[in-house]
mmCIF file of N, CA and C and ligand atoms in Angstrom:
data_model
loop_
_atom_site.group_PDB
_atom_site.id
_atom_site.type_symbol
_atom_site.label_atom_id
_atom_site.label_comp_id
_atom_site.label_asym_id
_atom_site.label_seq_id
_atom_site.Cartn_x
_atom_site.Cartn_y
_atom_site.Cartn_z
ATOM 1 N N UNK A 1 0.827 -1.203 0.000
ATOM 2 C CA UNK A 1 0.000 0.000 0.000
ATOM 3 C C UNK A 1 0.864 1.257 0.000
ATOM 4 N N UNK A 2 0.431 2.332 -0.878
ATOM 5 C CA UNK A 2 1.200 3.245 -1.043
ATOM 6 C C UNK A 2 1.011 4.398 0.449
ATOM 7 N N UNK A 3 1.693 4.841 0.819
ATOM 8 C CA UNK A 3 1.984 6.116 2.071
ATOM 9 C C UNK A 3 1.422 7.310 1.537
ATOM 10 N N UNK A 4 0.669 8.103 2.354
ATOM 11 C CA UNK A 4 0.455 9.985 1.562
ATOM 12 C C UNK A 4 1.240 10.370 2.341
ATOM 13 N N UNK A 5 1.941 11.664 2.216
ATOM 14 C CA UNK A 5 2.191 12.818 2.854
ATOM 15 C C UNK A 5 1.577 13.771 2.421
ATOM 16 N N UNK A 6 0.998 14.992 3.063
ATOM 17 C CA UNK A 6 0.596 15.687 2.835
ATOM 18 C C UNK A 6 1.573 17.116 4.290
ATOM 19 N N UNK A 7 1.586 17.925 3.873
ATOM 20 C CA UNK A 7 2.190 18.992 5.197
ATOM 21 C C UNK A 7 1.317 19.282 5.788
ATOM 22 N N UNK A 8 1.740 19.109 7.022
ATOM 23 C CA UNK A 8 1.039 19.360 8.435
ATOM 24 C C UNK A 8 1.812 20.197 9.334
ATOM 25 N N UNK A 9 1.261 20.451 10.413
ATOM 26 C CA UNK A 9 1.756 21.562 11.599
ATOM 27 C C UNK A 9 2.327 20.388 12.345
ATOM 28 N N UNK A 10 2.532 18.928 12.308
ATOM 29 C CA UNK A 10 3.792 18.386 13.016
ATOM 30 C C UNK A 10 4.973 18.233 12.434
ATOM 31 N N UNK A 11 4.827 18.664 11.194
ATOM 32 C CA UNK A 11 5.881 18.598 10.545
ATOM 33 C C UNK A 11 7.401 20.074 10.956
ATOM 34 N N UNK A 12 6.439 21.207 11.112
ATOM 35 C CA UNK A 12 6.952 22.262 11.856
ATOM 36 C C UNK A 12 7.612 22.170 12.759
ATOM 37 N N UNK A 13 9.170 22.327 12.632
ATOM 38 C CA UNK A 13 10.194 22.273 13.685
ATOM 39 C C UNK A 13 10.586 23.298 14.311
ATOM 40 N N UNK A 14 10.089 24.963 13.886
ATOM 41 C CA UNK A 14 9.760 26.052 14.464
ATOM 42 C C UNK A 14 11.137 26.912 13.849
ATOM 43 N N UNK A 15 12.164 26.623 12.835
ATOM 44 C CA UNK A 15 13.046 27.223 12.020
ATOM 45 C C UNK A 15 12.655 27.624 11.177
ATOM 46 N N UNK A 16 11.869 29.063 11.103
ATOM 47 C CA UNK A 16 10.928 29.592 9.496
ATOM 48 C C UNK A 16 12.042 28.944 8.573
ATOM 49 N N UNK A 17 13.019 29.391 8.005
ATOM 50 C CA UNK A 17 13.621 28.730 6.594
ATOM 51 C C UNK A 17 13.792 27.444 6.436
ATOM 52 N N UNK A 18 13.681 26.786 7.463
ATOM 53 C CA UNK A 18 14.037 25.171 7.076
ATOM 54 C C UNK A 18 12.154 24.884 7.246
ATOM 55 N N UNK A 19 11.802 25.119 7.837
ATOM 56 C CA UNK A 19 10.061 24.902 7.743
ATOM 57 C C UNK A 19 9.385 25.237 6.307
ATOM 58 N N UNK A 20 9.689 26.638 5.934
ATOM 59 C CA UNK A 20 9.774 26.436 4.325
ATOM 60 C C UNK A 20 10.294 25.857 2.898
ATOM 61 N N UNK A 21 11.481 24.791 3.392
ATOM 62 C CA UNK A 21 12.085 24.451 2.304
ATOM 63 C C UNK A 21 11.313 23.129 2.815
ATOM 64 N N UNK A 22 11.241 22.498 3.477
ATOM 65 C CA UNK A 22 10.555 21.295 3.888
ATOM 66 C C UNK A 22 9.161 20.871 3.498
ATOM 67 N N UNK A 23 8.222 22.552 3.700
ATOM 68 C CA UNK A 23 7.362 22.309 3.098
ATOM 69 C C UNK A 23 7.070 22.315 1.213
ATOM 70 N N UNK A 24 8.345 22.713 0.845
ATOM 71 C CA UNK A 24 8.658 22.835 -0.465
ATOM 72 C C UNK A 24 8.821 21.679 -1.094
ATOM 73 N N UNK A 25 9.437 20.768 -0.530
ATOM 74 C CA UNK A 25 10.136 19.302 -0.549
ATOM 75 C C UNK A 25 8.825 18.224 -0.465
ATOM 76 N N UNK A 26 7.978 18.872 0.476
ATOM 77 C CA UNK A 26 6.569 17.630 0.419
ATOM 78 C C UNK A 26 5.927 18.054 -0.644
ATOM 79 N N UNK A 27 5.645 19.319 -0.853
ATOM 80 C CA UNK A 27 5.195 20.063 -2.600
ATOM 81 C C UNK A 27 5.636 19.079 -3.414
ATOM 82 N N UNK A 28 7.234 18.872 -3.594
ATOM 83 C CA UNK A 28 7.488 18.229 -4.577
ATOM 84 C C UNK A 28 7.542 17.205 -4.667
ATOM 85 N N UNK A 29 7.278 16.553 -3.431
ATOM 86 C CA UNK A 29 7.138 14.566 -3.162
ATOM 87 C C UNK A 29 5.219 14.771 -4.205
ATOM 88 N N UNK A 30 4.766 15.207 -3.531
ATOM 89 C CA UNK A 30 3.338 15.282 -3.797
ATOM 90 C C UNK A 30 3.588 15.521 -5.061
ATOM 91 N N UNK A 31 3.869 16.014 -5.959
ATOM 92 C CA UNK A 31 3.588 16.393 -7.415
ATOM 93 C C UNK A 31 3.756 14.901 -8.371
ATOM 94 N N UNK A 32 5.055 14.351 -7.615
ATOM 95 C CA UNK A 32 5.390 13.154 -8.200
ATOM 96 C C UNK A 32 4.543 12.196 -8.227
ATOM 97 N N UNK A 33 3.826 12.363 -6.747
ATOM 98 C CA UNK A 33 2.831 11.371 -6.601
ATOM 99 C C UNK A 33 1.724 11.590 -7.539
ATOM 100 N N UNK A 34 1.072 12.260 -7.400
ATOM 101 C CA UNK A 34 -0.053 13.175 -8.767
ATOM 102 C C UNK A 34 -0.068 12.732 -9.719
ATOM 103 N N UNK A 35 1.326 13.053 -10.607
ATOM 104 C CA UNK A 35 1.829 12.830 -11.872
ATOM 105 C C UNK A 35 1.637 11.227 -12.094
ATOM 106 N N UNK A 36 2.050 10.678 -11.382
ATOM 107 C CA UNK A 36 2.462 9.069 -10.756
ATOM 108 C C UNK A 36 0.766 8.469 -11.297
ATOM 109 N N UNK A 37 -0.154 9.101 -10.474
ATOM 110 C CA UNK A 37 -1.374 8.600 -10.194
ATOM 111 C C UNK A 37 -1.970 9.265 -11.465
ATOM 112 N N UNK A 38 -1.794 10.292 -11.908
ATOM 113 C CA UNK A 38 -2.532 10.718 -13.912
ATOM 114 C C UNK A 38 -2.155 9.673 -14.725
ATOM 115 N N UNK A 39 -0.872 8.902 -14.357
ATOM 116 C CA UNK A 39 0.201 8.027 -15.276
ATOM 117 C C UNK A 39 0.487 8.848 -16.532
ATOM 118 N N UNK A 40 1.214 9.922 -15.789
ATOM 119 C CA UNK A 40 1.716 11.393 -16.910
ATOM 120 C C UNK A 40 2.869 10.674 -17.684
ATOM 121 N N UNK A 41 3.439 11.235 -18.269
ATOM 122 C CA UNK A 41 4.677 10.448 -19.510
ATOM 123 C C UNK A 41 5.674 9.903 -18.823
ATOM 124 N N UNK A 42 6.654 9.523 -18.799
ATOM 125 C CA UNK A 42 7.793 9.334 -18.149
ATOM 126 C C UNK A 42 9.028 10.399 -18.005
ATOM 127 N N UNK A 43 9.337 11.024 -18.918
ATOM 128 C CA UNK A 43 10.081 12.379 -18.924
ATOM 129 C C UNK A 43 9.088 13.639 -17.759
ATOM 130 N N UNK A 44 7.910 13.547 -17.790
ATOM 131 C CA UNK A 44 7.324 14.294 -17.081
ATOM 132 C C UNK A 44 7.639 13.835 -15.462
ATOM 133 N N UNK A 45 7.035 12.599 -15.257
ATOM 134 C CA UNK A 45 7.441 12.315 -14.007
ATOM 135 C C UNK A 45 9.366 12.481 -13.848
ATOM 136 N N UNK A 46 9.858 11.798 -14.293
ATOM 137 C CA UNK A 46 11.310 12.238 -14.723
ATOM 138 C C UNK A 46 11.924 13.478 -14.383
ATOM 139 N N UNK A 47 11.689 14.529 -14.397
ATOM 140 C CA UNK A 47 11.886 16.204 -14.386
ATOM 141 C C UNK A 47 11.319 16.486 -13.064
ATOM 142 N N UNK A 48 10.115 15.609 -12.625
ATOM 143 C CA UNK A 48 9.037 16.129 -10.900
ATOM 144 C C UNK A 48 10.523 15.334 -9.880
ATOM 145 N N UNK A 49 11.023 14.102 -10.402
ATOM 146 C CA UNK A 49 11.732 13.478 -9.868
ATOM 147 C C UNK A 49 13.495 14.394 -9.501
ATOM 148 N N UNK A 50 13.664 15.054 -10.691
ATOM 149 C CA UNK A 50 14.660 16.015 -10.876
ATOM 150 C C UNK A 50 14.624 17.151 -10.048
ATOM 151 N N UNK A 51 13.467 17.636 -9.929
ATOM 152 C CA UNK A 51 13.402 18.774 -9.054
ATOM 153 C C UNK A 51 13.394 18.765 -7.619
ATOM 154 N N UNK A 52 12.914 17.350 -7.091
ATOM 155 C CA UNK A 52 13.003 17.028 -5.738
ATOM 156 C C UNK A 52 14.569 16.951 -5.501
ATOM 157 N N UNK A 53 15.337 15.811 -6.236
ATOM 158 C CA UNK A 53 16.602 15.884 -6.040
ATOM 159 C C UNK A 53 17.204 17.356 -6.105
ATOM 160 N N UNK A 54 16.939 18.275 -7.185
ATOM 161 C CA UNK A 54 17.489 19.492 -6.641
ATOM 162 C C UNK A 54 17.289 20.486 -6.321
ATOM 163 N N UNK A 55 16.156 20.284 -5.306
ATOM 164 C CA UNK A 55 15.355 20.596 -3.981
ATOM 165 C C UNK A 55 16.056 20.574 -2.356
ATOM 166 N N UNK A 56 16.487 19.259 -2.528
ATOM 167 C CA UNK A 56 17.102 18.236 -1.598
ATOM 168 C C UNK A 56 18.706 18.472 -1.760
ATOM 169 N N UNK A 57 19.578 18.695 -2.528
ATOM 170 C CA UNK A 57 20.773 18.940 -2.840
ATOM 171 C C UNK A 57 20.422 20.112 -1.986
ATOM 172 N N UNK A 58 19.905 20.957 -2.834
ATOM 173 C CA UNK A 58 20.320 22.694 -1.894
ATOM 174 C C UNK A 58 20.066 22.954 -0.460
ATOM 175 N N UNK A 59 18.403 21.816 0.065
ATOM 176 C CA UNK A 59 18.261 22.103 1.496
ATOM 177 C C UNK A 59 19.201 22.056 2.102
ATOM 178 N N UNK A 60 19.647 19.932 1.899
ATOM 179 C CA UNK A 60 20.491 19.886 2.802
ATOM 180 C C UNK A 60 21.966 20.925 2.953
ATOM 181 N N UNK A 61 22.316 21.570 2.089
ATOM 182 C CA UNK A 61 23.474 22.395 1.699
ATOM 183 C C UNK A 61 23.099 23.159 2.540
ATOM 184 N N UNK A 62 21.686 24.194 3.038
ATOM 185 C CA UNK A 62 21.511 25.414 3.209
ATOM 186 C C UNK A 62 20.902 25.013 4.421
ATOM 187 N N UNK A 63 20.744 23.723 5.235
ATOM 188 C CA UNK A 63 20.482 23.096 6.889
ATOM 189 C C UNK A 63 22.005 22.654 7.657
ATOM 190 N N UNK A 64 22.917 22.437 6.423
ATOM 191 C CA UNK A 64 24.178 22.145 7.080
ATOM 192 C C UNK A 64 25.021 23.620 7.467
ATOM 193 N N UNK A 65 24.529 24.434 6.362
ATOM 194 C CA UNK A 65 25.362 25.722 7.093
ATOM 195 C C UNK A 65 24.207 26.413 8.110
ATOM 196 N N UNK A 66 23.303 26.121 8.142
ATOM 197 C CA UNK A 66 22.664 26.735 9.099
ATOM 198 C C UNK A 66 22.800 26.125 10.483
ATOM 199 N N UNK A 67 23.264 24.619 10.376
ATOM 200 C CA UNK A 67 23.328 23.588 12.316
ATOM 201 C C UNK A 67 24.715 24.358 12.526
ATOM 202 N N UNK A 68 25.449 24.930 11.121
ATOM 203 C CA UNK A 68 26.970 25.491 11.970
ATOM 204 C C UNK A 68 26.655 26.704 12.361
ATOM 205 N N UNK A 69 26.006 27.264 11.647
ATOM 206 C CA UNK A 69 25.583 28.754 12.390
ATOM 207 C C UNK A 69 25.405 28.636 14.014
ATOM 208 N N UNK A 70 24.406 27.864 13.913
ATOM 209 C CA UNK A 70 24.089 27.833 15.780
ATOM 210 C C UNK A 70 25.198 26.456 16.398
ATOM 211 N N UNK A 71 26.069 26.077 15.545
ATOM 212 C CA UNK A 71 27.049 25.514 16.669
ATOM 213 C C UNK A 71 26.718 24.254 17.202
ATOM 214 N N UNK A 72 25.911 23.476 15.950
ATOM 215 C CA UNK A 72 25.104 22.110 16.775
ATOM 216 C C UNK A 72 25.968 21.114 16.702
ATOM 217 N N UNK A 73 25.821 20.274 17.780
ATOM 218 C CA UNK A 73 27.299 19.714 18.271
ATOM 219 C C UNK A 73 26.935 18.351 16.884
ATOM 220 N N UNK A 74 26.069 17.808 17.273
ATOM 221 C CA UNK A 74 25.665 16.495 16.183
ATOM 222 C C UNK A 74 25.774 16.798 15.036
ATOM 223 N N UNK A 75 26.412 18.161 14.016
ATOM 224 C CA UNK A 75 26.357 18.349 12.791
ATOM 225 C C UNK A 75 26.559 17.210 11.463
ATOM 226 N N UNK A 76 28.326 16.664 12.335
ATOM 227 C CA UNK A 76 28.813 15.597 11.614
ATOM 228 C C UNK A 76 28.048 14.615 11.204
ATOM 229 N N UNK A 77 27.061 14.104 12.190
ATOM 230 C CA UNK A 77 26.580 12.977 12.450
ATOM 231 C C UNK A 77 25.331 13.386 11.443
ATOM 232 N N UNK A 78 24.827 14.434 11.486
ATOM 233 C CA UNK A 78 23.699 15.010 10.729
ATOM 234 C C UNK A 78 24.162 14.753 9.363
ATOM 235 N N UNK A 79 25.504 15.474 8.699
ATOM 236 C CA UNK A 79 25.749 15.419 7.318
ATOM 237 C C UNK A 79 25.527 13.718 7.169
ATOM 238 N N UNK A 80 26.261 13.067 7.468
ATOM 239 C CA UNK A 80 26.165 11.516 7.253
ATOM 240 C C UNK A 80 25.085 10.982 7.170
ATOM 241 N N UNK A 81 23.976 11.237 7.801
ATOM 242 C CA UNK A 81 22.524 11.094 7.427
ATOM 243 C C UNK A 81 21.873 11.756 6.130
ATOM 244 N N UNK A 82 22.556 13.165 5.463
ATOM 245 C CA UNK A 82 22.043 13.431 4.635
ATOM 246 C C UNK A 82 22.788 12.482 3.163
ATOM 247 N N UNK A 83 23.653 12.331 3.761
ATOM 248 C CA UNK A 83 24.516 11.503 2.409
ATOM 249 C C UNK A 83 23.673 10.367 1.744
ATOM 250 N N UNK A 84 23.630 9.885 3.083
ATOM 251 C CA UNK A 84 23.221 8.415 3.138
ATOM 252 C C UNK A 84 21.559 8.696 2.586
ATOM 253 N N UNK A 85 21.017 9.121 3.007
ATOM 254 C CA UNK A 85 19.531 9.762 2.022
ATOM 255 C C UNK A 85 19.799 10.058 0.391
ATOM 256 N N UNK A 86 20.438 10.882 0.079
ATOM 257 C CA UNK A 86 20.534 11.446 -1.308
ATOM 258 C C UNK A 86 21.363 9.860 -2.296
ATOM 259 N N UNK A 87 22.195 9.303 -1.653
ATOM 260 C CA UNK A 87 22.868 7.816 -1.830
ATOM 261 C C UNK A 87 21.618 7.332 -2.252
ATOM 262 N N UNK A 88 20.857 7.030 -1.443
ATOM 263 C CA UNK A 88 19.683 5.876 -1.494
ATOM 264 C C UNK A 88 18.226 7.013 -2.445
ATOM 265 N N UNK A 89 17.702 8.359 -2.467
ATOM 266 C CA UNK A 89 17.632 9.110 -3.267
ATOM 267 C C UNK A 89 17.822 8.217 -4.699
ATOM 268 N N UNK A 90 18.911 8.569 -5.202
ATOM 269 C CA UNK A 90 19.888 8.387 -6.042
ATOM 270 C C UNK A 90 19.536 7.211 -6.593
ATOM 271 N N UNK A 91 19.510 6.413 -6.144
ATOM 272 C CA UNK A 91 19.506 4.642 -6.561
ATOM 273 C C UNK A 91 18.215 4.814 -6.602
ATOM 274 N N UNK A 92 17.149 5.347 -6.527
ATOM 275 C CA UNK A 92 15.577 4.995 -6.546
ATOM 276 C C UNK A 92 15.869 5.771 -7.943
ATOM 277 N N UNK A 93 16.121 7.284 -7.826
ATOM 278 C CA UNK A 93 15.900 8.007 -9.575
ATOM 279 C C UNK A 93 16.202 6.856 -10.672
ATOM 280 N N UNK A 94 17.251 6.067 -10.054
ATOM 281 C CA UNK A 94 18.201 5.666 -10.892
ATOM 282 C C UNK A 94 17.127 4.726 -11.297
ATOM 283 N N UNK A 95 16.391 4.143 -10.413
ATOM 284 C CA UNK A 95 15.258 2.508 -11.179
ATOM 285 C C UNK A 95 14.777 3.125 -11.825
ATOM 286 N N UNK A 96 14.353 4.153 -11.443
ATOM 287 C CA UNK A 96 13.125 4.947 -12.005
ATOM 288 C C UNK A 96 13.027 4.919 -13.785
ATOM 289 N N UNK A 97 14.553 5.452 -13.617
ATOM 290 C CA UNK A 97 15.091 5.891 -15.123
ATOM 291 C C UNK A 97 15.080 4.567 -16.048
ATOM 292 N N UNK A 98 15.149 3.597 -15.363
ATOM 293 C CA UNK A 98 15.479 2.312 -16.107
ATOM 294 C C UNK A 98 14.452 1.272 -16.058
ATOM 295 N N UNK A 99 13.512 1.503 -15.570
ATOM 296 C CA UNK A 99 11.592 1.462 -15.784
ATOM 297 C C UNK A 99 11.273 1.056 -16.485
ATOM 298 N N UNK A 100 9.667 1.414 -16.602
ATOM 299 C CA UNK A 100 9.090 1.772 -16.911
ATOM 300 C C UNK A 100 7.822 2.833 -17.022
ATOM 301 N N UNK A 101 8.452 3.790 -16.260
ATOM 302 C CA UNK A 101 7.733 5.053 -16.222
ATOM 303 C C UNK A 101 7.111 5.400 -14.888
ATOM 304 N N UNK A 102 6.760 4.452 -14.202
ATOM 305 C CA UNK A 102 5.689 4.372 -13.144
ATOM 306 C C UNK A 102 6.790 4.710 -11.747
ATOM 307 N N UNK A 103 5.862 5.308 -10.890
ATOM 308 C CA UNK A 103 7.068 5.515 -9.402
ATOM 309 C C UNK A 103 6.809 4.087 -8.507
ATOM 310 N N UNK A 104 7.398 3.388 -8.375
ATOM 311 C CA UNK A 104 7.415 1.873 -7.335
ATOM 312 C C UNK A 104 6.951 2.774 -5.902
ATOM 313 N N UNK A 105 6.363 1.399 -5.549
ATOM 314 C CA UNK A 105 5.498 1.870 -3.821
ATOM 315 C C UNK A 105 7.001 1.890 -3.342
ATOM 316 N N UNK A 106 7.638 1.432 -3.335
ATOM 317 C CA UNK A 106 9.102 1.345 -3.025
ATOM 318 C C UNK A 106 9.839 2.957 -2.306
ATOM 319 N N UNK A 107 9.448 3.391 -4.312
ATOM 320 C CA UNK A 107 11.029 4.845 -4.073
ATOM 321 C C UNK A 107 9.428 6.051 -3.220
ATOM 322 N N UNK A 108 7.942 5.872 -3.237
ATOM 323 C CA UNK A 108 7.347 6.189 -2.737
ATOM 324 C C UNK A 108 7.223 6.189 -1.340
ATOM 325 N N UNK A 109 7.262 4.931 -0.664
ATOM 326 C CA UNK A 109 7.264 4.956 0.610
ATOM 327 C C UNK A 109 8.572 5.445 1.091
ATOM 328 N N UNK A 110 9.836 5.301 0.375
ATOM 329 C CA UNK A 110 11.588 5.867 0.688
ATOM 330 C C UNK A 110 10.940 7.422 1.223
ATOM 331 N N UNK A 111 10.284 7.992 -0.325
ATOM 332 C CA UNK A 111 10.360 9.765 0.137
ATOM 333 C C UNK A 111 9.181 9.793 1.286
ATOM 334 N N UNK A 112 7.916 9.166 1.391
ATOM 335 C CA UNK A 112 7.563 9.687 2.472
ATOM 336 C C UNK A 112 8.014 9.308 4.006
ATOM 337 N N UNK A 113 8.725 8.044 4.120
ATOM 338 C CA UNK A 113 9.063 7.726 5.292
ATOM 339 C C UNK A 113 10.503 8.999 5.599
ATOM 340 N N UNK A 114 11.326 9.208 4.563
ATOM 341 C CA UNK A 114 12.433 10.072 4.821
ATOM 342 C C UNK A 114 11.997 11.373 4.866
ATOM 343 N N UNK A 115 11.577 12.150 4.294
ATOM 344 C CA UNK A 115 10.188 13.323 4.783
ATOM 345 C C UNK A 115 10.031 13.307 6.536
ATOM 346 N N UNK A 116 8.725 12.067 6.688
ATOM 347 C CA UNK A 116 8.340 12.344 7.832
ATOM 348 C C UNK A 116 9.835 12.107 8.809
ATOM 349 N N UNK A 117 9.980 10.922 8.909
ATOM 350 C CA UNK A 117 10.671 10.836 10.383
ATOM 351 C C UNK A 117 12.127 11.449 10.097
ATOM 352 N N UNK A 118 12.801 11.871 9.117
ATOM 353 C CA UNK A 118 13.993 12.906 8.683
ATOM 354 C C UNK A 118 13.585 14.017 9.616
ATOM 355 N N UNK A 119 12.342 14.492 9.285
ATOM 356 C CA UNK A 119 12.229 16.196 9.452
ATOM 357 C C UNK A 119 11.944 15.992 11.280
ATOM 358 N N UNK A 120 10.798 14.997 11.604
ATOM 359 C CA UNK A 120 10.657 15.023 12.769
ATOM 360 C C UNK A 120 11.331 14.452 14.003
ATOM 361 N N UNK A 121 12.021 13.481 13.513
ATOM 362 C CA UNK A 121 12.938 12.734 14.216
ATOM 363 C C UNK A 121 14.638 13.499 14.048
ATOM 364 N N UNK A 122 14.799 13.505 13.109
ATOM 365 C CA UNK A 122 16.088 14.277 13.396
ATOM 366 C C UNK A 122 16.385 15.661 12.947
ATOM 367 N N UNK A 123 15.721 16.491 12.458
ATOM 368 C CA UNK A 123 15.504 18.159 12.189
ATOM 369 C C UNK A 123 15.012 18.302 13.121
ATOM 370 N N UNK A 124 14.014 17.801 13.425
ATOM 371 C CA UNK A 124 13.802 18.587 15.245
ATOM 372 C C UNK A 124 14.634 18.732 16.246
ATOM 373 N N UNK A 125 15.980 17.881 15.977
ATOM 374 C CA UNK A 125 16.920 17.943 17.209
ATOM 375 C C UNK A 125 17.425 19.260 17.206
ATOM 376 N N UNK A 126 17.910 19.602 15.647
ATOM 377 C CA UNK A 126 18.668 20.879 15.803
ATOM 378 C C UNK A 126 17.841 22.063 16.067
ATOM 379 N N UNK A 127 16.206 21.706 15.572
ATOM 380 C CA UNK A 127 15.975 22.882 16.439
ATOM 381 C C UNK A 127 15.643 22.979 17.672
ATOM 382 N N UNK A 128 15.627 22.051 18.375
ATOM 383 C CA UNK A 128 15.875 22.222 19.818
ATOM 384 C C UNK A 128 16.554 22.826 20.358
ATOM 385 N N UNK A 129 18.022 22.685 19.889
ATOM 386 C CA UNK A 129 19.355 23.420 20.156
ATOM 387 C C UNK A 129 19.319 24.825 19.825
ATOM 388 N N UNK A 130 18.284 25.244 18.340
ATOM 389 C CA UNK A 130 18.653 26.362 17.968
ATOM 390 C C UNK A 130 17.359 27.025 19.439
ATOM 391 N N UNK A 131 16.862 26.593 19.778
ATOM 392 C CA UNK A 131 16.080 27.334 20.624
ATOM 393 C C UNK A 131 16.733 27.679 21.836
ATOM 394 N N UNK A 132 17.827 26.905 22.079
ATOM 395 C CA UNK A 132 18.738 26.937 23.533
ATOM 396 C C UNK A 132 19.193 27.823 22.816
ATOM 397 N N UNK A 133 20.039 27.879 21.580
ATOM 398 C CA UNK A 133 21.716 28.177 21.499
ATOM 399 C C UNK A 133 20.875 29.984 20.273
ATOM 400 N N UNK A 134 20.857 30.978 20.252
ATOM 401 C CA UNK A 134 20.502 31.823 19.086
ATOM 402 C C UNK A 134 21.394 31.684 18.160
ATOM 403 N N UNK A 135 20.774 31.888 16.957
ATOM 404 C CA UNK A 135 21.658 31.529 15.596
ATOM 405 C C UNK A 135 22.322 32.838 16.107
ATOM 406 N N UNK A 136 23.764 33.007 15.137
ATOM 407 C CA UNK A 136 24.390 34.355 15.343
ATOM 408 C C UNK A 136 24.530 34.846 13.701
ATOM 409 N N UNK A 137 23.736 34.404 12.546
ATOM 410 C CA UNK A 137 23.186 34.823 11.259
ATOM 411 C C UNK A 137 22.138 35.367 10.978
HETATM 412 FE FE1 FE2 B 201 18.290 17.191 7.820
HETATM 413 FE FE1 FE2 B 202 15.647 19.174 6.621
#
């Protein structure tokens, strides 16, 4: 059975810019899904698939300089989690491409399970910290 995401107020980790790129990121999980469910062309889904990845390239780029801004001790440990996402990311585009057009419940349930418990399980840590620690940006 396929997973929805849709954005919600638990998704809100209380960092306006990372709360907006996040909700940008379920925008673009959701479009795929859409597209997915019209059974739009394959280049179409293809390009929804493209934009999440470089969606996801820039967040994580623009959440890693932001955990150094406020000095979050787990940063390291944070990047290694994003690797390891865009890695596995990566290898789903990659079936995708070598298909037949359709998104697998598979690379579906990947983005919504990494979505939800990514943002709430471990983006919430740093903003915990950023609530102790004030950004100095
Ligand atoms: Fe993250
Ligand atoms: Fe994030």
């Amino acid at each position: 059975m396929r997973i929805q995401l849709q954005w919600d107020q638990s998704l809100k980790i209380g960092v306006a810019a990372m709360d907006r790129d996040h909700e940008r990121l379920v925008a673009a999980m959701t479009e795929i899904e859409t597209l997915n469910a019209k059974k739009a062309d394959k280049p179409t889904i293809g390009k929804a698939i493209e934009r999440l990845g470089a969606l996801t390239v820039k967040h994580f780029a623009d959440e890693e300089r932001y955990m150094g801004s406020i000095a979050f001790p787990d940063l390291a440990m944070h990047k290694l989690i994003h690797q390891d996402l865009l890695a596995k990311f990566q290898a789903h585009a990659k079936a995708f491409a070598a298909g037949d057009g359709s998104v697998s419940e598979d690379f579906n349930n990947f983005l919504v399970c990494w979505l939800r418990a990514h943002i709430r399980g471990i983006d919430a840590r740093y903003a915990q910290h950023a609530a102790r620690t004030p950004a100095k940006v």
